CSV table of C-alpha atoms in Angstrom, one decimal:
chain,number,residue,atom,x,y,z
A,1,MET,CA,101.3,104.3,8.0
A,2,ALA,CA,101.4,104.8,4.2
A,3,ASP,CA,101.0,108.2,2.7
A,4,PRO,CA,97.7,108.3,0.7
A,5,SER,CA,99.5,110.1,-2.2
A,6,ASP,CA,101.6,107.0,-2.7
A,7,ASP,CA,98.5,105.1,-3.8
A,8,ALA,CA,97.7,107.6,-6.6
A,9,PRO,CA,98.9,106.5,-10.0
A,10,ALA,CA,102.1,108.1,-11.3
A,11,ALA,CA,100.3,109.7,-14.3
A,12,ALA,CA,98.0,111.6,-12.0
A,13,LYS,CA,100.8,113.4,-10.2
A,14,LYS,CA,101.7,116.8,-11.6
A,15,PRO,CA,105.3,117.1,-12.7
A,16,PHE,CA,107.5,119.4,-10.7
A,17,SER,CA,108.1,122.7,-12.4
A,18,LEU,CA,109.5,126.1,-11.4
A,19,PRO,CA,107.2,129.0,-11.2
A,20,ARG,CA,107.3,131.3,-14.2
A,21,SER,CA,109.0,134.1,-12.2
A,22,PHE,CA,112.1,131.8,-11.7
A,23,THR,CA,112.3,130.8,-15.4
A,24,TYR,CA,111.2,134.0,-17.1
A,25,HIS,CA,114.6,135.5,-17.6
A,26,HIS,CA,116.6,132.3,-18.1
A,27,HIS,CA,118.1,132.2,-21.6
A,28,PRO,CA,120.6,129.3,-21.6
A,29,GLY,CA,121.9,130.0,-25.1
A,30,ARG,CA,122.8,133.7,-24.4
A,31,PRO,CA,126.5,134.6,-24.5
A,32,SER,CA,128.4,135.7,-21.4
A,33,ILE,CA,130.1,139.0,-20.9
A,34,ALA,CA,133.5,137.5,-21.7
A,35,LYS,CA,132.6,136.9,-25.4
A,36,PRO,CA,133.7,139.5,-27.9
A,37,PRO,CA,131.0,141.6,-29.6
A,38,SER,CA,131.6,140.0,-33.0
A,39,THR,CA,130.4,136.6,-31.7
A,40,ARG,CA,127.2,137.8,-30.1
A,41,PHE,CA,125.2,137.1,-33.3
A,42,ALA,CA,127.1,134.1,-34.7
A,43,ALA,CA,124.0,132.6,-36.4
A,44,ASP,CA,122.9,135.5,-38.6
A,45,GLY,CA,125.1,138.5,-37.9
A,46,PRO,CA,124.0,141.8,-36.2
A,47,ASP,CA,120.7,143.2,-37.0
A,48,LYS,CA,121.2,146.3,-39.2
A,49,ARG,CA,117.6,147.5,-38.8
A,50,PRO,CA,117.3,150.7,-36.7
A,51,LYS,CA,116.4,150.4,-33.0
A,52,VAL,CA,114.2,152.5,-30.9
A,53,VAL,CA,116.3,154.8,-28.6
A,54,LEU,CA,114.5,155.6,-25.4
A,55,TYR,CA,115.9,158.3,-23.1
A,56,SER,CA,114.5,157.7,-19.6
A,57,THR,CA,115.4,157.7,-15.9
A,58,SER,CA,115.4,155.0,-13.3
A,59,LEU,CA,115.3,157.5,-10.4
A,60,ARG,CA,112.0,157.6,-8.6
A,61,GLY,CA,112.4,161.2,-7.4
A,62,VAL,CA,109.5,162.4,-9.4
A,63,ARG,CA,106.8,159.8,-9.4
A,64,ARG,CA,105.0,160.9,-12.6
A,65,THR,CA,108.3,160.9,-14.6
A,66,PHE,CA,109.2,157.5,-13.3
A,67,ASP,CA,105.7,156.1,-14.1
A,68,ASP,CA,105.8,157.7,-17.6
A,69,CYS,CA,109.2,156.0,-18.3
A,70,ARG,CA,107.9,152.7,-17.0
A,71,SER,CA,104.7,152.9,-19.1
A,72,VAL,CA,106.5,153.8,-22.3
A,73,ARG,CA,109.0,150.9,-21.7
A,74,ALA,CA,106.1,148.5,-21.3
A,75,ILE,CA,104.4,149.7,-24.5
A,76,LEU,CA,107.6,149.2,-26.5
A,77,ARG,CA,108.2,145.8,-24.9
A,78,GLY,CA,104.7,144.8,-25.8
A,79,LEU,CA,105.4,145.7,-29.4
A,80,ARG,CA,108.5,143.4,-29.2
A,81,VAL,CA,110.9,146.1,-30.6
A,82,ALA,CA,114.6,146.3,-29.7
A,83,VAL,CA,115.1,149.3,-27.4
A,84,ASP,CA,118.4,151.0,-26.7
A,85,GLU,CA,117.4,152.5,-23.3
A,86,ARG,CA,119.6,155.4,-22.3
A,87,ASP,CA,119.2,156.2,-18.6
A,88,VAL,CA,120.1,159.9,-18.1
A,89,SER,CA,120.5,159.4,-14.4
A,90,LEU,CA,123.3,156.9,-14.9
A,91,ASP,CA,125.3,158.9,-17.5
A,92,ALA,CA,125.2,162.7,-18.0
A,93,ALA,CA,126.4,162.3,-21.6
A,94,PHE,CA,123.0,160.8,-22.5
A,95,ARG,CA,121.3,164.1,-21.2
A,96,ARG,CA,123.6,166.1,-23.4
A,97,ASP,CA,122.9,163.9,-26.4
A,98,LEU,CA,119.2,164.3,-25.8
A,99,GLN,CA,119.5,168.1,-25.5
A,100,ALA,CA,121.4,168.2,-28.8
A,101,ALA,CA,118.9,165.9,-30.5
A,102,LEU,CA,116.0,168.2,-29.4
A,103,LYS,CA,118.1,171.3,-30.4
A,104,GLY,CA,117.8,172.8,-26.9
A,105,ARG,CA,114.0,172.6,-26.7
A,106,PRO,CA,112.7,171.9,-23.2
A,107,PHE,CA,111.7,168.3,-22.6
A,108,ALA,CA,110.4,165.9,-20.1
A,109,LEU,CA,111.4,162.2,-19.8
A,110,PRO,CA,110.9,159.8,-21.5
A,111,GLN,CA,111.7,160.7,-25.1
A,112,ALA,CA,111.9,158.1,-27.9
A,113,PHE,CA,113.6,158.2,-31.3
A,114,VAL,CA,114.0,155.8,-34.2
A,115,GLY,CA,117.5,156.6,-35.5
A,116,ALA,CA,117.6,160.4,-35.6
A,117,ARG,CA,113.8,160.7,-36.0
A,118,TRP,CA,111.9,161.9,-32.9
A,119,ILE,CA,108.8,159.8,-32.1
A,120,GLY,CA,107.7,161.6,-29.0
A,121,GLY,CA,107.4,161.7,-25.3
A,122,ALA,CA,105.1,159.7,-23.0
A,123,GLU,CA,101.8,161.3,-24.0
A,124,GLU,CA,102.5,161.1,-27.8
A,125,ILE,CA,103.6,157.5,-27.5
A,126,ARG,CA,100.4,156.6,-25.5
A,127,GLN,CA,98.2,158.3,-28.0
A,128,MET,CA,99.8,156.7,-31.0
A,129,HIS,CA,99.7,153.3,-29.3
A,130,GLU,CA,96.0,153.6,-28.5
A,131,ALA,CA,95.3,154.7,-32.1
A,132,GLY,CA,97.3,151.8,-33.5
A,133,GLU,CA,99.7,154.2,-35.3
A,134,LEU,CA,102.8,153.3,-33.2
A,135,ALA,CA,102.9,149.7,-34.4
A,136,LYS,CA,102.8,150.8,-38.0
A,137,MET,CA,105.5,153.4,-37.4
A,138,LEU,CA,107.8,150.8,-35.8
A,139,GLU,CA,107.3,148.1,-38.5
A,140,GLY,CA,110.9,148.4,-39.9
A,141,VAL,CA,112.8,148.4,-36.6
A,142,ALA,CA,114.8,145.6,-35.0
A,143,ARG,CA,112.8,143.1,-32.9
A,144,GLN,CA,113.7,141.6,-29.6
A,145,ASP,CA,112.1,139.0,-27.2
A,146,PRO,CA,110.4,141.0,-24.5
A,147,ALA,CA,111.6,138.5,-21.9
A,148,PHE,CA,115.2,139.0,-22.8
A,149,VAL,CA,117.4,140.2,-19.9
A,150,CYS,CA,121.1,140.5,-20.4
A,151,HIS,CA,123.2,138.2,-18.3
A,152,GLY,CA,126.1,140.7,-18.3
A,153,CYS,CA,124.2,143.6,-16.7
A,154,GLY,CA,120.8,142.3,-15.6
A,155,GLY,CA,119.0,144.7,-17.9
A,156,VAL,CA,120.6,147.9,-16.4
A,157,ARG,CA,122.8,148.4,-19.5
A,158,PHE,CA,125.8,149.4,-17.5
A,159,VAL,CA,128.5,147.5,-15.7
A,160,PRO,CA,131.4,148.7,-13.5
A,161,CYS,CA,134.4,149.8,-15.4
A,162,PRO,CA,136.8,146.9,-15.9
A,163,THR,CA,139.8,149.3,-15.9
A,164,CYS,CA,139.2,151.0,-12.5
A,165,SER,CA,136.6,148.6,-11.0
A,166,GLY,CA,134.1,151.5,-10.7
A,167,SER,CA,136.4,153.7,-8.5
A,168,ARG,CA,137.1,156.2,-11.3
A,169,LYS,CA,140.8,156.2,-10.4
A,170,VAL,CA,143.7,154.4,-12.1
A,171,PHE,CA,147.2,154.3,-10.7
A,172,ILE,CA,149.8,155.4,-13.2
A,173,GLU,CA,153.1,153.5,-12.5
A,174,GLU,CA,155.4,156.0,-14.3
A,175,GLU,CA,153.9,159.0,-12.4
A,176,ARG,CA,153.4,157.1,-9.2
A,177,ARG,CA,150.0,158.7,-8.7
A,178,LEU,CA,146.3,158.3,-9.2
A,179,ARG,CA,144.5,159.7,-12.3
A,180,ARG,CA,140.9,159.9,-13.3
A,181,CYS,CA,139.9,156.9,-15.4
A,182,VAL,CA,139.1,157.9,-18.9
A,183,GLU,CA,137.2,154.7,-19.8
A,184,CYS,CA,134.1,155.2,-17.6
A,185,ASN,CA,131.5,157.9,-16.9
A,186,GLU,CA,131.0,160.0,-13.8
A,187,ASN,CA,129.6,157.0,-11.9
A,188,GLY,CA,132.4,154.6,-12.7
A,189,LEU,CA,130.2,152.7,-15.2
A,190,VAL,CA,130.6,151.7,-18.8
A,191,ARG,CA,128.0,150.5,-21.3
A,192,CYS,CA,127.4,146.7,-21.1
A,193,PRO,CA,129.4,145.1,-23.9
A,194,ASP,CA,126.9,142.3,-24.3
A,195,CYS,CA,123.7,144.2,-24.9
A,196,CYS,CA,124.7,147.8,-25.9
A,197,TYR,CA,126.0,147.5,-29.4
């Protein structure tokens, strides 16, 4: 018995396509992690405009903080600005940098900066965004496709240390003993060489 769909004309059949969730993060022209940083922007050179620096956390221990970080990230992504996200839960040096930038004032995550200029925390960014002031303030910053996800780190902005493979220990032949790796942070991670420039 013949299938009734075989009788339908070929033009009436929908072409096969992958759902958007499978194709959303696919960027075939993006460089791999093995390419040196100087070749990342072969067409037009690196963008010299300032980027937004967002100090946030990926830990879900305090739900409000996690939700605030997620909402600010979504606002900035919607404005199509390049964001250098610094997750203080993955590197303690980022927390120290943030404390120094705020000159010891108490703070709650997230906190956003353009260069050295403080933009604000979650509430300030929401208010500026709703009033239309945030888009004007960020007119001169570098832009980025909101769908971009780095192939080197998957958007986490960290990769295991290539020197110690994330163990934080390196064997020194001359001393015949293990030493603490000086290339990585306290979690055995280094910044992704593809997307953190």
